[in-house]
Every structure is written in structure tokens, then in C-alpha cells.
mmCIF file of C-alpha atoms in Angstrom:
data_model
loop_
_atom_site.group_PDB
_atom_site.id
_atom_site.type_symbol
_atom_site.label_atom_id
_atom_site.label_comp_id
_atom_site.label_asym_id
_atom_site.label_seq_id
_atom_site.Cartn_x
_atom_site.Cartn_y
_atom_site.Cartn_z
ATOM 1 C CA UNK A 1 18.719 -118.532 43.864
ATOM 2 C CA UNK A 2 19.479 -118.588 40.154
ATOM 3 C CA UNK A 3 22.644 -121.684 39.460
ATOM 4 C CA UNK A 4 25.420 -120.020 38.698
ATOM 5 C CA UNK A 5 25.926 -122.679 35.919
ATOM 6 C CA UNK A 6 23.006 -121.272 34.091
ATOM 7 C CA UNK A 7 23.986 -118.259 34.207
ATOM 8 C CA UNK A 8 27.726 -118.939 32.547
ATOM 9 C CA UNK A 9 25.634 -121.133 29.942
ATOM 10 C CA UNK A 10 23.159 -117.609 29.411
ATOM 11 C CA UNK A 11 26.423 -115.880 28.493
ATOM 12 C CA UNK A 12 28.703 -118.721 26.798
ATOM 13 C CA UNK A 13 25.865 -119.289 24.217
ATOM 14 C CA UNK A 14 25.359 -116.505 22.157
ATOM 15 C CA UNK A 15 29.076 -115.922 22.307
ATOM 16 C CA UNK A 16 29.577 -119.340 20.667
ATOM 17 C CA UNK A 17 26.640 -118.331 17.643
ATOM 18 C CA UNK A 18 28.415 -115.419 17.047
ATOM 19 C CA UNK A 19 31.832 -117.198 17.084
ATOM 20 C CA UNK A 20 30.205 -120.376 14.430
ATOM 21 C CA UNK A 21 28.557 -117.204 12.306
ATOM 22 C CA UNK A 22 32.381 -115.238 11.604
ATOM 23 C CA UNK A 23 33.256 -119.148 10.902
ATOM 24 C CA UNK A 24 31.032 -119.735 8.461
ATOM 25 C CA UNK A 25 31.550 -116.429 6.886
ATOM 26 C CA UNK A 26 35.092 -116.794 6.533
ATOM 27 C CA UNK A 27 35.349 -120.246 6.157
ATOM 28 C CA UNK A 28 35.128 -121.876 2.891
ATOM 29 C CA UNK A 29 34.683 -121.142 -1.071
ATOM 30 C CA UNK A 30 33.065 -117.323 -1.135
ATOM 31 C CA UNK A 31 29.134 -116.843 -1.896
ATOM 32 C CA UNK A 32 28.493 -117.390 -5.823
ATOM 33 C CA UNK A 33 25.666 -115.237 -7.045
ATOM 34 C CA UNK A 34 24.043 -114.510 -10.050
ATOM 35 C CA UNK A 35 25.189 -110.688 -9.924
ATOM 36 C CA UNK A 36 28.900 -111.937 -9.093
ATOM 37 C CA UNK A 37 28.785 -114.248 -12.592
ATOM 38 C CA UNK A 38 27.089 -111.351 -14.486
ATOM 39 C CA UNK A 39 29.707 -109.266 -13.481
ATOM 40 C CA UNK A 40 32.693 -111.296 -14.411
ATOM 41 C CA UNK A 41 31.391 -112.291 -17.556
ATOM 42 C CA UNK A 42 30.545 -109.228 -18.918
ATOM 43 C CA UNK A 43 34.375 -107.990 -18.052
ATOM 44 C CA UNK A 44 35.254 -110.271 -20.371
ATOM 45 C CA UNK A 45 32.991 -109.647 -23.000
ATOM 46 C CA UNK A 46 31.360 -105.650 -22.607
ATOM 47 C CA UNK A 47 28.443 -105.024 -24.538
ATOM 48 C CA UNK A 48 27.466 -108.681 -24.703
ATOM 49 C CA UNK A 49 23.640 -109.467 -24.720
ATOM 50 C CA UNK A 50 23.664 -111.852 -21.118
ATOM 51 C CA UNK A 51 20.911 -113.412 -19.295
ATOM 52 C CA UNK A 52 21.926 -115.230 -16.358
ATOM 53 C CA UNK A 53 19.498 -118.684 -15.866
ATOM 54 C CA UNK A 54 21.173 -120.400 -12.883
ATOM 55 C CA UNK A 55 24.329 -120.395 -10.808
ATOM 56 C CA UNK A 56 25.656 -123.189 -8.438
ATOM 57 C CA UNK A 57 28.697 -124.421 -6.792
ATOM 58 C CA UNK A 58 29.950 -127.768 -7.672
ATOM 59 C CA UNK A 59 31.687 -130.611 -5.690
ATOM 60 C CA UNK A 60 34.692 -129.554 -7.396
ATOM 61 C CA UNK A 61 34.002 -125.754 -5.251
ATOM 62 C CA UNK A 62 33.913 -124.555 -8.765
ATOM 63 C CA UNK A 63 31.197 -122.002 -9.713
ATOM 64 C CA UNK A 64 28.964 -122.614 -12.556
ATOM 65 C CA UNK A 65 26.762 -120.207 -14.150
ATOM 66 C CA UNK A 66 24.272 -121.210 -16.749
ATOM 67 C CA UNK A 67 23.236 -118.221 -19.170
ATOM 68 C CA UNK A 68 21.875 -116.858 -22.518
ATOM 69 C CA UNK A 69 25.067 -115.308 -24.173
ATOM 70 C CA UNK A 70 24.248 -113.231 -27.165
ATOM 71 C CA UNK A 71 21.329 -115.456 -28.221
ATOM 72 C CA UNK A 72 23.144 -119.076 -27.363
ATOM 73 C CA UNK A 73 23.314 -121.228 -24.534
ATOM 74 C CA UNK A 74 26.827 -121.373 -22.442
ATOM 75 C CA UNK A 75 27.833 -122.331 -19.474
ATOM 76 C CA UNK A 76 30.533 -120.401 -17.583
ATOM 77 C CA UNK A 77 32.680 -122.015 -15.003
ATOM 78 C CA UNK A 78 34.446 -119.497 -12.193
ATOM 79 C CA UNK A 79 37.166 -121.256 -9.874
ATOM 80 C CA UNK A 80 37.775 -119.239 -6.336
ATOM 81 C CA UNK A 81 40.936 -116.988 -5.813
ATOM 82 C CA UNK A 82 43.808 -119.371 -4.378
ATOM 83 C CA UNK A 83 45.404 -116.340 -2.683
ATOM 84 C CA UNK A 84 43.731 -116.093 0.585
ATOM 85 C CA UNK A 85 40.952 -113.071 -1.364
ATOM 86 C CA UNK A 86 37.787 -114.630 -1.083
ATOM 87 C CA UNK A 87 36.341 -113.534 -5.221
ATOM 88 C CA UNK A 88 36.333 -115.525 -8.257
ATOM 89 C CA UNK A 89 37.756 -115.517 -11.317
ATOM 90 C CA UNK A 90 36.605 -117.036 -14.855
ATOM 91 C CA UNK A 91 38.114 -120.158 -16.186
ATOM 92 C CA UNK A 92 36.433 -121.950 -18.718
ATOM 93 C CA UNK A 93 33.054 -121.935 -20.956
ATOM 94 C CA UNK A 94 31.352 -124.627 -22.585
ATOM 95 C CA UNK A 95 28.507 -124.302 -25.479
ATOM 96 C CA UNK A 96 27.372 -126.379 -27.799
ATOM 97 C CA UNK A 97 29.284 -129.480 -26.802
ATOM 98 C CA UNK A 98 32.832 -127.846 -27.051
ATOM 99 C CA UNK A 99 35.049 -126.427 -23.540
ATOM 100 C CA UNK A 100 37.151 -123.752 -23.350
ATOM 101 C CA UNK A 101 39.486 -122.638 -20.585
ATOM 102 C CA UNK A 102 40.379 -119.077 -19.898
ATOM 103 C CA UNK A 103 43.204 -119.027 -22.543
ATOM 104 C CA UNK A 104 41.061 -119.678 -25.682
ATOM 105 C CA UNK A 105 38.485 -117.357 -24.284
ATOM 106 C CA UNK A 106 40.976 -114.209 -24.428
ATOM 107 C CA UNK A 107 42.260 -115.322 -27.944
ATOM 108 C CA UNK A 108 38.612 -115.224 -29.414
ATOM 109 C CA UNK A 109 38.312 -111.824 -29.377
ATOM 110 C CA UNK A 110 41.246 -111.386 -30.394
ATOM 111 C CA UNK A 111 40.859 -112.880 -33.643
ATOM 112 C CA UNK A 112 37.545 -111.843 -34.176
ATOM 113 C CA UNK A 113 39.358 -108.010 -33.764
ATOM 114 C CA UNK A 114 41.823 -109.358 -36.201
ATOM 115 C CA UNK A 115 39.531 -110.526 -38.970
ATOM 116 C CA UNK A 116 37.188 -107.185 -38.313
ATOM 117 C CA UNK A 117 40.347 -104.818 -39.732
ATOM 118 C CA UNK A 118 41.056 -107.553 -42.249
ATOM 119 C CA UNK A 119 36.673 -107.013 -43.196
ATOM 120 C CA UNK A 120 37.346 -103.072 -43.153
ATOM 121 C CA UNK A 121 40.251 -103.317 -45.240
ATOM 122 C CA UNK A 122 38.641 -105.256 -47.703
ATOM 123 C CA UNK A 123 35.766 -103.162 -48.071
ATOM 124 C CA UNK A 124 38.295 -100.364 -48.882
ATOM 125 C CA UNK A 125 39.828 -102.488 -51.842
ATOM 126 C CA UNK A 126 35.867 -102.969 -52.819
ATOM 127 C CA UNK A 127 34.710 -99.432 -52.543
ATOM 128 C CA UNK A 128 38.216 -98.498 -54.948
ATOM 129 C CA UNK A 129 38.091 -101.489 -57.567
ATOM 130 C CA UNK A 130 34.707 -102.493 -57.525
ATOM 131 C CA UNK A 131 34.642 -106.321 -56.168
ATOM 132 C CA UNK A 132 36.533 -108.279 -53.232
ATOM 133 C CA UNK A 133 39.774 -109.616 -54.103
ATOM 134 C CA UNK A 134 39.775 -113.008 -56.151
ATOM 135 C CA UNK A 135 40.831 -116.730 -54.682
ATOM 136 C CA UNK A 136 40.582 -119.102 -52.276
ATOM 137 C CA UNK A 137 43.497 -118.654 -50.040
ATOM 138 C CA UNK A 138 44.845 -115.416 -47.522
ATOM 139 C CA UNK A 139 47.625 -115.156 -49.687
ATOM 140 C CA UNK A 140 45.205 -112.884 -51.626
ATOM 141 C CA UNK A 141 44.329 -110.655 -48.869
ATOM 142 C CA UNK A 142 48.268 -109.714 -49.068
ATOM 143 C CA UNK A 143 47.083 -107.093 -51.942
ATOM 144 C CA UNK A 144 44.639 -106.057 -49.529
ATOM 145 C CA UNK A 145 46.461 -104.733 -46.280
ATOM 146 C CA UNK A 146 50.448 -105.050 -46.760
ATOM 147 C CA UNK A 147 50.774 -103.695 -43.367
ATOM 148 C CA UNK A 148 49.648 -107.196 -41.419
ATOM 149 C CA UNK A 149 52.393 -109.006 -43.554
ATOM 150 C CA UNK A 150 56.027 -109.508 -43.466
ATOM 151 C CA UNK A 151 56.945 -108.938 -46.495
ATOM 152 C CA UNK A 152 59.409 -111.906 -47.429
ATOM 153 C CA UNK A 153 57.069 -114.515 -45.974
ATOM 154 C CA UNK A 154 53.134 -112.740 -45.979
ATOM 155 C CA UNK A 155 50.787 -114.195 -43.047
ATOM 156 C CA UNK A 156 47.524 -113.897 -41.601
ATOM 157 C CA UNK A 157 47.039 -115.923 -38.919
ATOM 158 C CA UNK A 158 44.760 -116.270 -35.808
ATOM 159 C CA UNK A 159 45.573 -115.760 -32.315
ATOM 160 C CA UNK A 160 46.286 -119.297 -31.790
ATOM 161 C CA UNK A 161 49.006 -118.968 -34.831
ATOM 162 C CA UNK A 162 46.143 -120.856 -37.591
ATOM 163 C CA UNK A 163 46.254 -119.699 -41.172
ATOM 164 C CA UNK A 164 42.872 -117.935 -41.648
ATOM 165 C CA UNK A 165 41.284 -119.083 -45.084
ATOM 166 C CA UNK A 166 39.598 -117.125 -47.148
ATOM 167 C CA UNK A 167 37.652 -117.529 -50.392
ATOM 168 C CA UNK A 168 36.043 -114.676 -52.758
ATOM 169 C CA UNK A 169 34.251 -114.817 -56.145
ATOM 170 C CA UNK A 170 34.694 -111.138 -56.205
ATOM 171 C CA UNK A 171 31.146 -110.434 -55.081
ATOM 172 C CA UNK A 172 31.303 -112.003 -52.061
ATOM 173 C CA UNK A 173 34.304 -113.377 -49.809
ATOM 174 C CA UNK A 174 34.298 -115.852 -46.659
ATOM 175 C CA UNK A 175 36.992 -115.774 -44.217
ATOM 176 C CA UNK A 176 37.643 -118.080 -41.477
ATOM 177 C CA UNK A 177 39.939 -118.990 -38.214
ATOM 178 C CA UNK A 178 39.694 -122.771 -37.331
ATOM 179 C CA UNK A 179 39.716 -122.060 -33.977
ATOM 180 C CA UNK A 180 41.257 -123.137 -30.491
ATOM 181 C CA UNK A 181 41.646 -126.836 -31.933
ATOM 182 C CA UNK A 182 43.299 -125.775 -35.815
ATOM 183 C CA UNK A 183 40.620 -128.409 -37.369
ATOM 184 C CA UNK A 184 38.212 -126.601 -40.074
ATOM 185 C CA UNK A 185 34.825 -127.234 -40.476
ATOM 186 C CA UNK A 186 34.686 -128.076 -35.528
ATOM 187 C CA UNK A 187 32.281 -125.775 -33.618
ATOM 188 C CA UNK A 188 34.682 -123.229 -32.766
ATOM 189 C CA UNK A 189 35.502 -121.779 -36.452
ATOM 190 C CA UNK A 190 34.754 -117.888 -36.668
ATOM 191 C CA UNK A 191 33.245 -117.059 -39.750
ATOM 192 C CA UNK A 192 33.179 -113.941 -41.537
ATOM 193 C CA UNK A 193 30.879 -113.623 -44.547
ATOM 194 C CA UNK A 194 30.829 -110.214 -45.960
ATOM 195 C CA UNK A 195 31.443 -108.376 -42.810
ATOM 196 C CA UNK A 196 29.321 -110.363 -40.852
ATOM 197 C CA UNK A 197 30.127 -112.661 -38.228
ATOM 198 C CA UNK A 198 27.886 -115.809 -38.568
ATOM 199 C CA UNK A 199 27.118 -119.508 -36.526
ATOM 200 C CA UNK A 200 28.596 -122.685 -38.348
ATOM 201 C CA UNK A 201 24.981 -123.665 -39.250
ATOM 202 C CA UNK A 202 24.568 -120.213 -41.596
ATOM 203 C CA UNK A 203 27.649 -121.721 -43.234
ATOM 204 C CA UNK A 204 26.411 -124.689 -43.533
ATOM 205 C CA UNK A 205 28.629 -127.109 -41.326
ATOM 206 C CA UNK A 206 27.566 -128.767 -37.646
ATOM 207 C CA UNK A 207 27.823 -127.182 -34.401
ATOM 208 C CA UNK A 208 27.685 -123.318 -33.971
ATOM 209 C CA UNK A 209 30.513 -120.979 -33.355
ATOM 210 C CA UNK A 210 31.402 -119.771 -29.801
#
């Protein structure tokens, strides 16, 4: 005669694996993959050149993605919805020595769309007088495109409220936002040299631009 004992164990077990499986499904920071970091990332930034190396989460229950962005090394950090929705969200970057949180990522390219009409409208004033405004300060660029200044007290600024500089010969100009930090010369300038967007180190200063 089979124990009855056995037989309750036969049918409590797999009960109690399927019970621990929903548990560890539900339980916990959500899966990190590399598609999930990909995915974010590129939401952020469309069109960007990505190659994801590694992902991870960290003791912190922080994901981290390590990747080729656009040619450069970065590393993405993702913290996990706090609202009960298992999916993560992007928080913070870090490349070539320098962090960024969410905040400064959303005001880069909003700069960088800033100083791209400011580029456009220059080559405007070129194509109708020859050469780039002359002098080493945005003041100048006032001449250029009247409609991005108020006209008692003319601005260009950055999206973290910087003065961008900018310096022409007349052949060539150089504009430039000093970034999250408001300190010239730190990894995170964006530099614009006649209409192109280049690193610190084609400028000539340390670190490279984010």
C-alpha cells in the first residue's frame, strides 16, 4: 500500500516549484538585458551609432550598461521604476572620467540643437557677405540671428543658462557651451568649429566632449 504521506509530498512539491518560480519572477529588481539598455538609450539619443559591450546589475540594484556610443566609450546607468512597474529608466552616463545624471543628459541636445541654428544662421550671413562675423565674444552673433535675442539685453546662452563663446577671424569661427559644470576648457564643452561638432582633443584641450 502506497503511504499516504508520500503521496501528499508527490502533490505538495511541484506546487511549491511553481509557487518559488512566480516568486522569483515577481520578486525583485526586473531582468536587465542588453536589448532593454539598447532600447532606452537609443530613445534618448535616435540615430546614434551604439554598440552594447556588457550589462550588469550592481549592489546598488542599479543597471549598468557598458557601450560604444558614436565612436567613444560610456557607460550608462538605468535605476528600476519605483512605482510598482517592473522597467527601467535612464539616469546617469559617465565617459571619459566625467558623470552625468539624467538632467544634463536632456540639456545636451538641447544645446547642441541650439548652437546647430546658431551654425545655419551663420552660414547665411557667410553665403550674403562673404566671411563669418568678426570677434571673440556672442555679442557678435547678435548681427547674425536677432530673433534668439532680446533686444535690450542680447543673449545666447546654453541650456544650463552658460554664455556660449564664440570667436571668428572671418574665415573661420569656433563656438562653444561650457557645459553641465559652466567651467571652459572641462570634458563636457561642445564645440562647434565651422559647422562641425568636434572632441576637446581636435580643439586642443584634455578630455573629450560627451
Amino acid at each position: 500500500m502506497v503511504d499516504r504521506n508520500m503521496q501528499r509530498t508527490n502533490r505538495v512539491l511541484p506546487a511549491v516549484v511553481v509557487l518559488l518560480a512566480g516568486l522569483i519572477g515577481c520578486g525583485g529588481s526586473p531582468s536587465f538585458t542588453p536589448e532593454d539598455a539598447a532600447a532606452l538609450i537609443l530613445e534618448q539619443y535616435p540615430g546614434s551609432d551604439l554598440q552594447i559591450q556588457s550589462v550588469s546589475i550592481d549592489e546598488n540594484d542599479r543597471g549598468i550598461a557598458s557601450a560604444l556610443f558614436n565612436d567613444d566609450v560610456w557607460t550608462f546607468y538605468f535605476r528600476a521604476q519605483e512605482n510598482g512597474v517592473h522597467s527601467w529608466v535612464l539616469d546617469a552616463v559617465e565617459t571619459d572620467g566625467s558623470y552625468y545624471y539624467l538632467k544634463d543628459l536632456e540639456k545636451i541636445p538641447v544645446t547642441i540643437g541650439l548652437m546647430a541654428e546658431v551654425a545655419s544662421a551663420l552660414e547665411n550671413y557667410k553665403a550674403a557677405n562673404g566671411s563669418y562675423p568678426e570677434g571673440n565674444n556672442a555679442d557678435v552673433l547678435s548681427v547674425v540671428v536677432p530673433d534668439f535675442n532680446d533686444a535690450e539685453a542680447p543673449s545666447f546662452t546654453d541650456a544650463w543658462d552658460g554664455m556660449l563663446s564664440y570667436e571668428s577671424d572671418g574665415a573661420n569661427y569656433t563656438m562653444i557651451s561650457s557645459g553641465a559644470d559652466k567651467i571652459a576648457g572641462t570634458r563636457d564643452d561642445i564645440i562647434l568649429h565651422d559647422g562641425q561638432f568636434i572632441s576637446v582633443e581636435s580643439s586642443g584641450s584634455q578630455g573629450s566632449t560627451p
